[in-house]
mmCIF file of C-alpha atoms in Angstrom:
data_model
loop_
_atom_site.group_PDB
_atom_site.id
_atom_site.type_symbol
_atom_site.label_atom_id
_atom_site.label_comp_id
_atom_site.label_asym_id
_atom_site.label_seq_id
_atom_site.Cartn_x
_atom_site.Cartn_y
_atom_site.Cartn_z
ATOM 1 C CA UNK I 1 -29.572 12.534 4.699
ATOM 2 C CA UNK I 2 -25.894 12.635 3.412
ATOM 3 C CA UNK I 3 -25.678 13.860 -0.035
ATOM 4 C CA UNK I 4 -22.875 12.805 -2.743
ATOM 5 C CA UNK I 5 -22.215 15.249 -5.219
ATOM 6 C CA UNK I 6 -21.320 14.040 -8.460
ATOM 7 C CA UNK I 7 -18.995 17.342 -9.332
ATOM 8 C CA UNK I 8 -16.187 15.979 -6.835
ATOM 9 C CA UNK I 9 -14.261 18.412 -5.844
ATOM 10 C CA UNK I 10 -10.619 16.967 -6.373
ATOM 11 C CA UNK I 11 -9.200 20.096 -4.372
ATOM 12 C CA UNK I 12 -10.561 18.478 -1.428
ATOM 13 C CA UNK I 13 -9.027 15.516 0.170
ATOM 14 C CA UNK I 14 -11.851 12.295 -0.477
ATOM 15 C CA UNK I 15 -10.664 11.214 3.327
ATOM 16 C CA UNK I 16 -9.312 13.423 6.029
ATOM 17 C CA UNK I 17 -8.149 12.090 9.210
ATOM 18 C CA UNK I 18 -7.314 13.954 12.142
ATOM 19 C CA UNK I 19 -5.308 13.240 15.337
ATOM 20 C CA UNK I 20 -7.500 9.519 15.486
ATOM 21 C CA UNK I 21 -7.278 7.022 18.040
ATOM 22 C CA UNK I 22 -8.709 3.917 19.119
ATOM 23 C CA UNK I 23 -8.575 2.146 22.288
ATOM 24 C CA UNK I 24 -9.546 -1.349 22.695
ATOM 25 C CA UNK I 25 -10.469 -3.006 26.147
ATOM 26 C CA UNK I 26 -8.717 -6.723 26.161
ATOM 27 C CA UNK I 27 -9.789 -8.365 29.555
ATOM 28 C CA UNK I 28 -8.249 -5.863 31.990
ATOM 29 C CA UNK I 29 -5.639 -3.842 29.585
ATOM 30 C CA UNK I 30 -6.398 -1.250 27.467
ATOM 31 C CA UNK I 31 -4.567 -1.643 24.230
ATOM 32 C CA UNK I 32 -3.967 1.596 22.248
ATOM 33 C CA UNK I 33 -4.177 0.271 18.622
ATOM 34 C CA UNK I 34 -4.208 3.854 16.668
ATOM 35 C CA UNK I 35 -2.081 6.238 17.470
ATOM 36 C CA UNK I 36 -2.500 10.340 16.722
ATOM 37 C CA UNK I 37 -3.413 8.799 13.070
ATOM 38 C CA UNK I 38 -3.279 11.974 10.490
ATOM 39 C CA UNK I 39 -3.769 11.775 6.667
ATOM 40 C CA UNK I 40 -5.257 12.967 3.847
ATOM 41 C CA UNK I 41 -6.383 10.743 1.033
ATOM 42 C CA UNK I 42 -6.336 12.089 -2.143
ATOM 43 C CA UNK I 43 -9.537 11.860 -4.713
ATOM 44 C CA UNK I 44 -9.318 8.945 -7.273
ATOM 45 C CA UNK I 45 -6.291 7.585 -6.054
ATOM 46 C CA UNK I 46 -5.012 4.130 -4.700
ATOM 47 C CA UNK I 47 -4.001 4.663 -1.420
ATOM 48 C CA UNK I 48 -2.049 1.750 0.069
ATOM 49 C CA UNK I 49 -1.462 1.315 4.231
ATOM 50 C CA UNK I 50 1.196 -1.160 4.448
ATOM 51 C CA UNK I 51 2.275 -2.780 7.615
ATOM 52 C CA UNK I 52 3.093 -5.912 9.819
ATOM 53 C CA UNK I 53 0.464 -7.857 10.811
ATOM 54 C CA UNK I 54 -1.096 -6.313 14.315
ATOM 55 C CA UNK I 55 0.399 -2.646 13.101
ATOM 56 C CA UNK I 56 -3.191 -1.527 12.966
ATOM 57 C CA UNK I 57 -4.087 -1.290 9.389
ATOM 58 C CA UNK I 58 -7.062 -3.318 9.377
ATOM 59 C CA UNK I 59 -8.823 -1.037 12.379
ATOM 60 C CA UNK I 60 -7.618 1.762 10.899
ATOM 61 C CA UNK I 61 -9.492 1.054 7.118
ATOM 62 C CA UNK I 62 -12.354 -0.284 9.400
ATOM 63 C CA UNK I 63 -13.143 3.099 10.805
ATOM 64 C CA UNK I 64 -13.530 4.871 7.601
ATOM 65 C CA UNK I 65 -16.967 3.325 7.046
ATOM 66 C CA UNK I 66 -17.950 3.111 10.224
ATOM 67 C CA UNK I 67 -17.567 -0.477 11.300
ATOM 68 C CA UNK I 68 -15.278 0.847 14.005
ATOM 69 C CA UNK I 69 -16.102 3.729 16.093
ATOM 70 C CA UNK I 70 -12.920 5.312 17.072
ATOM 71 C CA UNK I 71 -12.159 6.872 20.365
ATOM 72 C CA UNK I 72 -11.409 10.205 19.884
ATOM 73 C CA UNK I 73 -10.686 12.430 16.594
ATOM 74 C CA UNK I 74 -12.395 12.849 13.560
ATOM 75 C CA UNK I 75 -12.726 11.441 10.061
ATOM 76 C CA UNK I 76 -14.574 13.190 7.052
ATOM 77 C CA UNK I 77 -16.025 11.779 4.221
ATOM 78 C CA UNK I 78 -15.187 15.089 1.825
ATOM 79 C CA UNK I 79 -17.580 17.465 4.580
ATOM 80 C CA UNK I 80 -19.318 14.908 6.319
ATOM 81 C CA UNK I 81 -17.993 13.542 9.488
ATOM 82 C CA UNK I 82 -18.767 10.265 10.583
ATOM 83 C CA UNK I 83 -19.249 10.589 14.311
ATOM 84 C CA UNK I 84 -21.537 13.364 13.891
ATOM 85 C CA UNK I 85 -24.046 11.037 11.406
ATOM 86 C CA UNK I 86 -27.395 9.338 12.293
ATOM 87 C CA UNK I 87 -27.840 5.867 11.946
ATOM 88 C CA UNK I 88 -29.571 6.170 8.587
ATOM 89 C CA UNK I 89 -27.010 8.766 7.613
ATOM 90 C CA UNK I 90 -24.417 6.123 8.176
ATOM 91 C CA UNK I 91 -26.343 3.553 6.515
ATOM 92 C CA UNK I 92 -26.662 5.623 3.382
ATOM 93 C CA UNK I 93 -22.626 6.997 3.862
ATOM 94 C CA UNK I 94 -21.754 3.111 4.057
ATOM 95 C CA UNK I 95 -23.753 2.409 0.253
ATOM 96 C CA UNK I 96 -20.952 4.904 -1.290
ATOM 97 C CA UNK I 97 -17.889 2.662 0.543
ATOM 98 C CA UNK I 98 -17.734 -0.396 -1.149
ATOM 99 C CA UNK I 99 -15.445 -3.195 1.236
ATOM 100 C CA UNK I 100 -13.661 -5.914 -0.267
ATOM 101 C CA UNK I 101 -12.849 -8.797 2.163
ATOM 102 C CA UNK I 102 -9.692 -11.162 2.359
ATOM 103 C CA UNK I 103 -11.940 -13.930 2.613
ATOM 104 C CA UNK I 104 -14.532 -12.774 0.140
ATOM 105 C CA UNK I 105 -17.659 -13.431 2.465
ATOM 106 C CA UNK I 106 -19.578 -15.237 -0.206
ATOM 107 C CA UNK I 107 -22.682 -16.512 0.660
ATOM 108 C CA UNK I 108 -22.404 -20.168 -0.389
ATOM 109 C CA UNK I 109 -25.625 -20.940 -0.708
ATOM 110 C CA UNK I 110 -26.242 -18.321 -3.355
ATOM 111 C CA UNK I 111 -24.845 -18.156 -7.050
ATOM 112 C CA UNK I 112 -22.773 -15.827 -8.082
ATOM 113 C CA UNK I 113 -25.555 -13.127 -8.946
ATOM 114 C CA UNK I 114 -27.518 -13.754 -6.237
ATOM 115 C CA UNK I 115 -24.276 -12.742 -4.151
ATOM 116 C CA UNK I 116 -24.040 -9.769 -5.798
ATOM 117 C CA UNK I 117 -27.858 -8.473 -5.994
ATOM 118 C CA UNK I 118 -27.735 -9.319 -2.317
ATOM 119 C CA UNK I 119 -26.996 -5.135 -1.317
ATOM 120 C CA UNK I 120 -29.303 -4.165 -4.015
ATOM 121 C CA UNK I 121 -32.197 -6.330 -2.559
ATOM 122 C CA UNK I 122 -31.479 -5.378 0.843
ATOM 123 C CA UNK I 123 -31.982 -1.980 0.298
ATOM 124 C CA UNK I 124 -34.675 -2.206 -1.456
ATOM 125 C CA UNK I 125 -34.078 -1.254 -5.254
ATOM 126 C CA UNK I 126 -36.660 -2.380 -8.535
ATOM 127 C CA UNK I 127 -35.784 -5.715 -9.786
ATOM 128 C CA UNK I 128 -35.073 -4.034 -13.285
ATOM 129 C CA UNK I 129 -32.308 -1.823 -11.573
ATOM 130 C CA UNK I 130 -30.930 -5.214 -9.782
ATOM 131 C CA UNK I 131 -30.984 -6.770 -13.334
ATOM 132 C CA UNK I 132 -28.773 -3.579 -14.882
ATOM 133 C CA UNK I 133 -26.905 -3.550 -11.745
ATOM 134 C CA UNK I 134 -25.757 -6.891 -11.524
ATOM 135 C CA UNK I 135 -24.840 -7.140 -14.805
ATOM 136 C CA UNK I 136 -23.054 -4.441 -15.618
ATOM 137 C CA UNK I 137 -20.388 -5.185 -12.530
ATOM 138 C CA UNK I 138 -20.502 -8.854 -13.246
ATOM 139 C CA UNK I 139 -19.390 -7.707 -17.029
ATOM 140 C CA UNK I 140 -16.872 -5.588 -15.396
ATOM 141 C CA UNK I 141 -15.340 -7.791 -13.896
ATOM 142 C CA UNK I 142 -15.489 -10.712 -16.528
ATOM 143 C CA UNK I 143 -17.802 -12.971 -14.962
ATOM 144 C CA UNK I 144 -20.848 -12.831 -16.691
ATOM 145 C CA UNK I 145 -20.260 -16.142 -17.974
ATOM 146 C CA UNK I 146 -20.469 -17.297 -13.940
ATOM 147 C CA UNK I 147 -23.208 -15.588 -13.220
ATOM 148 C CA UNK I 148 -25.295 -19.077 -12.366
ATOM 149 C CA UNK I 149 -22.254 -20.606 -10.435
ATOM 150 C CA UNK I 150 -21.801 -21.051 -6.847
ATOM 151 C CA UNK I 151 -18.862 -20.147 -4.691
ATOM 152 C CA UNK I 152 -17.767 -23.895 -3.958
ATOM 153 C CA UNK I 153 -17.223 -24.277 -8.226
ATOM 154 C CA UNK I 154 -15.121 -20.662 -8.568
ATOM 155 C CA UNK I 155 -11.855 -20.548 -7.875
ATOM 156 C CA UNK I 156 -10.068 -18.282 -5.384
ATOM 157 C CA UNK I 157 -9.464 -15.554 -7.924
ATOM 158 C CA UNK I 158 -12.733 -15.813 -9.267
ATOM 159 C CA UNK I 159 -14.132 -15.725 -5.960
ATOM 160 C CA UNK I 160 -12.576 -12.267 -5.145
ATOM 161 C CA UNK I 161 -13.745 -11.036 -8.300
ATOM 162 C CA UNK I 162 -17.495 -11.521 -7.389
ATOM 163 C CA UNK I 163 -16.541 -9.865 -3.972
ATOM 164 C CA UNK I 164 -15.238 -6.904 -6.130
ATOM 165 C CA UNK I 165 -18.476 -7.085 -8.044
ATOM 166 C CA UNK I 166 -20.522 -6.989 -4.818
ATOM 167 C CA UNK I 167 -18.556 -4.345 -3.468
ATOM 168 C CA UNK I 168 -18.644 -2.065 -7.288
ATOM 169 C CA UNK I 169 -22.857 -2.426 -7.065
ATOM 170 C CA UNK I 170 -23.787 0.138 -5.551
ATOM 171 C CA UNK I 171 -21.959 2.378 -7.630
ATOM 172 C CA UNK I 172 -19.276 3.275 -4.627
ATOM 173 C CA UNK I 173 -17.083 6.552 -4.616
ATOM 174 C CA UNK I 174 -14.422 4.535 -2.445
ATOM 175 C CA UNK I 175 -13.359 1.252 -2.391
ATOM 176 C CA UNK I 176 -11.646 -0.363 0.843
ATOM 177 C CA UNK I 177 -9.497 -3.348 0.438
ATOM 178 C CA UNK I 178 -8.933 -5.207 3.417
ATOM 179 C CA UNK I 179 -5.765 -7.565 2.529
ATOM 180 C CA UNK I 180 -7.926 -8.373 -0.806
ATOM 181 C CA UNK I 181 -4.880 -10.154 -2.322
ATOM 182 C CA UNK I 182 -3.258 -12.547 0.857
ATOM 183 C CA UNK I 183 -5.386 -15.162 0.428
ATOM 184 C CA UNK I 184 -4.593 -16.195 -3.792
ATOM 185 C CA UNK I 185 -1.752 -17.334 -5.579
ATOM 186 C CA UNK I 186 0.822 -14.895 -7.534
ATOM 187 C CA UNK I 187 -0.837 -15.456 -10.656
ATOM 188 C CA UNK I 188 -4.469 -14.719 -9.379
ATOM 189 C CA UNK I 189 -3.551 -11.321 -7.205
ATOM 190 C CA UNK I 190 -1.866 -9.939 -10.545
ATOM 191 C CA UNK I 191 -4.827 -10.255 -12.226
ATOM 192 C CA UNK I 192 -6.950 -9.222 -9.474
ATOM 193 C CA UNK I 193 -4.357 -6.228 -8.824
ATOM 194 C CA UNK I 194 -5.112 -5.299 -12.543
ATOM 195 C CA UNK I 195 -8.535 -5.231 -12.330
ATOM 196 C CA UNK I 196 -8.581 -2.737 -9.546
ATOM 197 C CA UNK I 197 -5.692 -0.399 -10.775
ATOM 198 C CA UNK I 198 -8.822 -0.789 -14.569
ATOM 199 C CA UNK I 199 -11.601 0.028 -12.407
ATOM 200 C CA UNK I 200 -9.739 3.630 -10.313
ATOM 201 C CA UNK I 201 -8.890 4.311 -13.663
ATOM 202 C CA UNK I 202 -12.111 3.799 -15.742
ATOM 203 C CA UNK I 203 -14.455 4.677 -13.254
ATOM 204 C CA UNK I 204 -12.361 6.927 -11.312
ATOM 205 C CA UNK I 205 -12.710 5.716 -7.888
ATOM 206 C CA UNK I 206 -10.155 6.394 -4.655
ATOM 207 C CA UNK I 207 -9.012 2.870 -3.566
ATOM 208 C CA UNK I 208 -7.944 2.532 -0.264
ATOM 209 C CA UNK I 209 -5.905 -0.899 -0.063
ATOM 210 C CA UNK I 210 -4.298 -2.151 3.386
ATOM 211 C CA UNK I 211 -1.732 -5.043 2.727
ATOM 212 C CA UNK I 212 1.414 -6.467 4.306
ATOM 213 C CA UNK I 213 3.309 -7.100 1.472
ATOM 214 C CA UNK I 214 5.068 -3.953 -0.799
ATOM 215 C CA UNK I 215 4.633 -5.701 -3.961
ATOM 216 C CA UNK I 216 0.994 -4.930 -4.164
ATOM 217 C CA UNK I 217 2.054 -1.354 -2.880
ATOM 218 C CA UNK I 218 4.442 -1.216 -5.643
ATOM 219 C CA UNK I 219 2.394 -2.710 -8.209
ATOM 220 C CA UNK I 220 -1.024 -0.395 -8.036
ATOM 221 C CA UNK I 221 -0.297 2.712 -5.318
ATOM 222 C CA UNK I 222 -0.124 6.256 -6.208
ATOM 223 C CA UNK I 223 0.559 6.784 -2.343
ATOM 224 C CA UNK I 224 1.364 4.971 0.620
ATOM 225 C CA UNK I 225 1.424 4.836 4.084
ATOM 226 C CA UNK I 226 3.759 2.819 6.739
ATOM 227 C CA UNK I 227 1.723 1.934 9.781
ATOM 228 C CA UNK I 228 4.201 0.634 12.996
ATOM 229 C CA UNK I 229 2.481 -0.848 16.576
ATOM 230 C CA UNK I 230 -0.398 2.018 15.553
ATOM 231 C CA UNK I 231 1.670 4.738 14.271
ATOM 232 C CA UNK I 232 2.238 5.884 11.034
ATOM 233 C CA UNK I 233 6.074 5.885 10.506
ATOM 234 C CA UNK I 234 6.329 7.395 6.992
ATOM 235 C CA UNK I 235 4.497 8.277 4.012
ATOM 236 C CA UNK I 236 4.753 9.413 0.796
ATOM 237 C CA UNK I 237 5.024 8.815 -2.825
ATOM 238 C CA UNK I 238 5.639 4.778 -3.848
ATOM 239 C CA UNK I 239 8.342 5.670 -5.446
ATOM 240 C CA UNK I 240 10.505 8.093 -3.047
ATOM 241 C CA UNK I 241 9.344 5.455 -0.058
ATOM 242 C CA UNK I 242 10.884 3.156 -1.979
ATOM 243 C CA UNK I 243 13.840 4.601 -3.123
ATOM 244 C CA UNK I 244 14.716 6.532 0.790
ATOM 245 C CA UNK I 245 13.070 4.316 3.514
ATOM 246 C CA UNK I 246 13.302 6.282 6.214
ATOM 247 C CA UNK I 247 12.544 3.729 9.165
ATOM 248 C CA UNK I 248 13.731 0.147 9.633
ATOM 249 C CA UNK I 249 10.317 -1.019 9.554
ATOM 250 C CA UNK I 250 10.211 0.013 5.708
ATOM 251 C CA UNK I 251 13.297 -1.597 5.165
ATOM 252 C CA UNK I 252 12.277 -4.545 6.650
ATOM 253 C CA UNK I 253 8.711 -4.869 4.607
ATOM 254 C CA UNK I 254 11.315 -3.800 1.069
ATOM 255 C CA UNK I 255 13.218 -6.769 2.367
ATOM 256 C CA UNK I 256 16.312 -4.480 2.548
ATOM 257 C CA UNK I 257 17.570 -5.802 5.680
ATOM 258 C CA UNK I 258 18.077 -9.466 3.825
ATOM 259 C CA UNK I 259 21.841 -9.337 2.643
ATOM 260 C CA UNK I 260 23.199 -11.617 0.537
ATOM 261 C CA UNK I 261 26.613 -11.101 0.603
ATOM 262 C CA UNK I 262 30.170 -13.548 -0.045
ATOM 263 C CA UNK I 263 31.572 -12.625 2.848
ATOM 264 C CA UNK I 264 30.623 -11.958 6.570
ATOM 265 C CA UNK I 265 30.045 -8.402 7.900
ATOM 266 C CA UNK I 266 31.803 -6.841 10.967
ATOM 267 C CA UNK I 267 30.425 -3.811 12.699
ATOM 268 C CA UNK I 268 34.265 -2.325 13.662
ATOM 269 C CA UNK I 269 36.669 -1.500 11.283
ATOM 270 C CA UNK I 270 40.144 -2.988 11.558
ATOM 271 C CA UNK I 271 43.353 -2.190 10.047
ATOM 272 C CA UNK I 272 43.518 -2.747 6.352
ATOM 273 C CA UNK I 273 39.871 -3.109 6.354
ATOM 274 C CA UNK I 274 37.294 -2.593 3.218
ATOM 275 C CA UNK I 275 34.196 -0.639 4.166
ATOM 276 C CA UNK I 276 31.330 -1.788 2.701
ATOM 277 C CA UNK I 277 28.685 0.646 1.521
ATOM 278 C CA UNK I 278 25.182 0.530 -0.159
ATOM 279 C CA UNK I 279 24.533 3.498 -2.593
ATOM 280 C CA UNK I 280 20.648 4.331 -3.039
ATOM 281 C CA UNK I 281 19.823 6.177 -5.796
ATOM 282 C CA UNK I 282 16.315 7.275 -7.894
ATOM 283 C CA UNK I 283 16.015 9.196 -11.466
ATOM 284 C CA UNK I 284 13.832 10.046 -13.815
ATOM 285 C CA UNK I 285 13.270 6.829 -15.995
ATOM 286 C CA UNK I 286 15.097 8.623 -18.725
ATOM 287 C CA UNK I 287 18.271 9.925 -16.796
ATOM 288 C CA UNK I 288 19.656 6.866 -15.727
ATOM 289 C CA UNK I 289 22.775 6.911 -13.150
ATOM 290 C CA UNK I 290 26.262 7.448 -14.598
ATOM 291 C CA UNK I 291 28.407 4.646 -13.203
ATOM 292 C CA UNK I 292 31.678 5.953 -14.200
ATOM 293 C CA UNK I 293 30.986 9.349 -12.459
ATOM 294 C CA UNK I 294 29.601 7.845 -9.331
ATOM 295 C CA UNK I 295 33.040 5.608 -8.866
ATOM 296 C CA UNK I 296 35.365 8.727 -9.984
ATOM 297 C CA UNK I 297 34.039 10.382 -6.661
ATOM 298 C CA UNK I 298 35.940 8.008 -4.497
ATOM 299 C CA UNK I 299 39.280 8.707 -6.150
ATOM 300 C CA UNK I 300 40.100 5.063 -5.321
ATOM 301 C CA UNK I 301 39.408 1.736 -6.673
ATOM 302 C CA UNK I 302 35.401 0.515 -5.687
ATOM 303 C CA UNK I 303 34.483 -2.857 -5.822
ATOM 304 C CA UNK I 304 31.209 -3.715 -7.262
ATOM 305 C CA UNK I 305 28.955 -6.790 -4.922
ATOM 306 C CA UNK I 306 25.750 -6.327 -6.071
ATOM 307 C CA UNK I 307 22.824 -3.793 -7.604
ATOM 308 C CA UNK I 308 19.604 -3.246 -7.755
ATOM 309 C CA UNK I 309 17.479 -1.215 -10.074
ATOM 310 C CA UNK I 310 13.094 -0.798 -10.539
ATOM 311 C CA UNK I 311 10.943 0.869 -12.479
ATOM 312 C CA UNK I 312 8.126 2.700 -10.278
ATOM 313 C CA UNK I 313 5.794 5.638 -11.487
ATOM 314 C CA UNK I 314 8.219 6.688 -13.936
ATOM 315 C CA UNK I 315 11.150 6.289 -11.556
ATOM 316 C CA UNK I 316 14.383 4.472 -11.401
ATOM 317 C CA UNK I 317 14.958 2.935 -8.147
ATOM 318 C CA UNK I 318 17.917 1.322 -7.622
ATOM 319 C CA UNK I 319 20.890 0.421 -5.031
ATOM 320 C CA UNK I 320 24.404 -0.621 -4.890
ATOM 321 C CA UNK I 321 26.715 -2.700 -2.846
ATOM 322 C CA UNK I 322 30.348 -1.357 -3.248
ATOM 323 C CA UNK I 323 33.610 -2.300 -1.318
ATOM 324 C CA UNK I 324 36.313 0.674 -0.550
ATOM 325 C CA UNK I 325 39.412 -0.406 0.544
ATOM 326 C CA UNK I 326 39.641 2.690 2.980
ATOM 327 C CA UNK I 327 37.773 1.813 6.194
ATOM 328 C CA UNK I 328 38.524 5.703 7.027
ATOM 329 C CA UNK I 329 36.686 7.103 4.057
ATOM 330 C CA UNK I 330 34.790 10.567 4.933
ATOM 331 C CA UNK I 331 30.980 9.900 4.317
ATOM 332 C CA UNK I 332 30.371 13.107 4.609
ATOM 333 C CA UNK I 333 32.377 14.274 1.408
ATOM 334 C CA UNK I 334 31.506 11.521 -0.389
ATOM 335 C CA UNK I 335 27.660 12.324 0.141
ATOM 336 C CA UNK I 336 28.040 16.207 -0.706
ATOM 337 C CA UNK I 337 30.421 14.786 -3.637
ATOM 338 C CA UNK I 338 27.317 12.629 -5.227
ATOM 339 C CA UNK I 339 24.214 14.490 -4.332
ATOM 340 C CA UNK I 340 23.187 15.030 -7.715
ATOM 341 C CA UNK I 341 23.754 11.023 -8.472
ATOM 342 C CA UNK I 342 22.781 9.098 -4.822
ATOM 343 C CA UNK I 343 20.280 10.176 -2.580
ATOM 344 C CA UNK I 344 21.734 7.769 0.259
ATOM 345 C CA UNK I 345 24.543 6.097 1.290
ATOM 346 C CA UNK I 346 24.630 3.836 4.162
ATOM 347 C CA UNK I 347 27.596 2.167 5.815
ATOM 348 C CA UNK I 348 26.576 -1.687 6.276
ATOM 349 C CA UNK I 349 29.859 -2.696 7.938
ATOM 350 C CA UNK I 350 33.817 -3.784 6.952
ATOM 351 C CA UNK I 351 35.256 -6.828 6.044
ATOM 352 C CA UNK I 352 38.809 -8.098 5.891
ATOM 353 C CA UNK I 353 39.925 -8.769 2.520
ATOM 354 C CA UNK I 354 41.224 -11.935 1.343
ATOM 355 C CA UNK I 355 44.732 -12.857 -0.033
#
């Protein structure tokens, strides 16, 4: 049977991927919906795979308990690896993933504890240990004062909270999060983002969280992952993702491709032109960008459009819209001039002033 050693090693990636794929047959095309997938997630972190919808996330967090088989590759489970386990090696593997659905899979018929003894009773444990069980997660997760309610009188954050619960009883080393957060309002998926980033911390569990949307990536990830038609596109830190997106995909999901600017963008400078430039930067939360030294480097007069600044793991992340009234400016120099201040500067087009 697969054993789970207590004394983690944290040396050792929790989840190692290697060169996975997975092919699906739709009527007579095959569709190749993972692509040469590589990573290594980290012990007792929150791991977030962000993408478009059909990028591939959900088959991808689907195969790390099995409920996929992929096509060729391999994924371990610290040593074990997956396509090499018996049935009953699988079944026991799957008891240490917890899975926590976008539409919480509540059984409606059954109250709140009843919904979350239901793993318990399936496989088979004393009805003292259900008792504990139950109501130790339910605590967790502040509904114990639900615990004779039924789905249909919960609300949708609520209802996500017993599907946590459910997910926590078993005592799970990982927890996958399938889009846990697209189906309830802002005010419910901050609290139920809070409870998650509580639980990795108190009980130390890796979180593995697939989501379209960066604010949830921004709001609980140590890491994250872009997945692109199958492929993962970049990866990294939240905050140096979000400070240097690398591929328009990113940008696109950070919403950095939405402009809102006075004035209508040309792609060709003309004469007497103003280039306009956005100036990404990231610091230490303490060592804030000097303005006054950044402008100085264009030895010319820079008008200010818009900025930009977050706080992410301790990071400033910020940007800057600037006008130049020198549609020939060197990039180049300017770059090597403010390495220490920008860490990219992108030309976004010229615009004829006004008079």
């Amino acid at each position: 049977m697969v054993s789970f050693n207590s004394q983690i090693d944290f040396a050792v990636p929790h989840i190692t991927i290697r060169n996975l794929n997975k092919y699906y047959q739709v009527q007579e095309t095959q569709v190749h919906a993972l692509k040469d997938i590589n990573l290594d997630i980290p012990v007792g972190k929150v791991f977030g795979i962000i993408g478009k919808s059909g990028a591939g996330k959900s088959s991808l967090i689907r195969t790390l308990n099995g409920l996929e088989r992929i096509s060729d590759g391999s994924i371990h489970i610290h040593k074990d690896e997956l396509s090499r386990l018996s049935h009953a090696d699988l079944i026991a593997l799957r008891q240490r993933i917890g899975m926590i659905f976008q539409h919480f899979n509540l059984m409606s018929s059954k109250t709140v504890w009843e919904n979350v003894a239901l793993p318990l009773k399936i496989s088979n444990h004393s009805k003292q240990d259900i008792q504990q069980r139950v109501n130790e997660v339910l605590a967790l997760v502040g509904l114990d004062n639900k615990a004779d309610h039924y789905p249909s009188q919960l609300s949708g954050g609520q209802k996500q909270r017993v599907g946590i619960a459910r997910a926590l009883v078993h005592r799970p080393e990982i927890l996958l999060c399938d889009e846990a957060t697209s189906a309830l309002d802002p005010e419910s998926t901050s609290v139920i983002l809070s409870l998650l980033k509580e639980i990795n911390q108190k009980l130390g569990i890796t979180i593995v969280l697939i989501t379209h949307e960066m604010q949830v990536i921004r709001e609980i990830c140590d890491q994250v992952v872009v997945i692109d038609k199958g492929e993962i596109v970049e990866s990294g830190p939240v905050w140096s993702v979000f400070s240097q997106p690398q591929q328009k995909i990113t940008r696109e999901l950070l919403n950095l491709e939405q402009l809102d600017l006075p004035f209508d963008l040309h792609p060709i400078a003309q004469e007497n032109s103003q280039i306009i430039l956005k100036l990404r930067y990231e610091a230490q939360i303490d060592q804030s960008p000097n303005l006054k030294e950044i402008f100085a480097a264009f030895d010319q007069s820079v008008h200010l459009y818009q900025s930009h600044i977050d706080s992410i793991q301790g990071h400033l992340i910020g940007s800057l819209i600037v006008s130049v009234n020198n549609p020939q400016l060197d990039i180049h120099l300017i770059s090597d001039k403010l390495k220490h201040h920008i860490a990219q500067i992108e030309v976004l087009g010229y615009v004829q002033p006004t008079h």
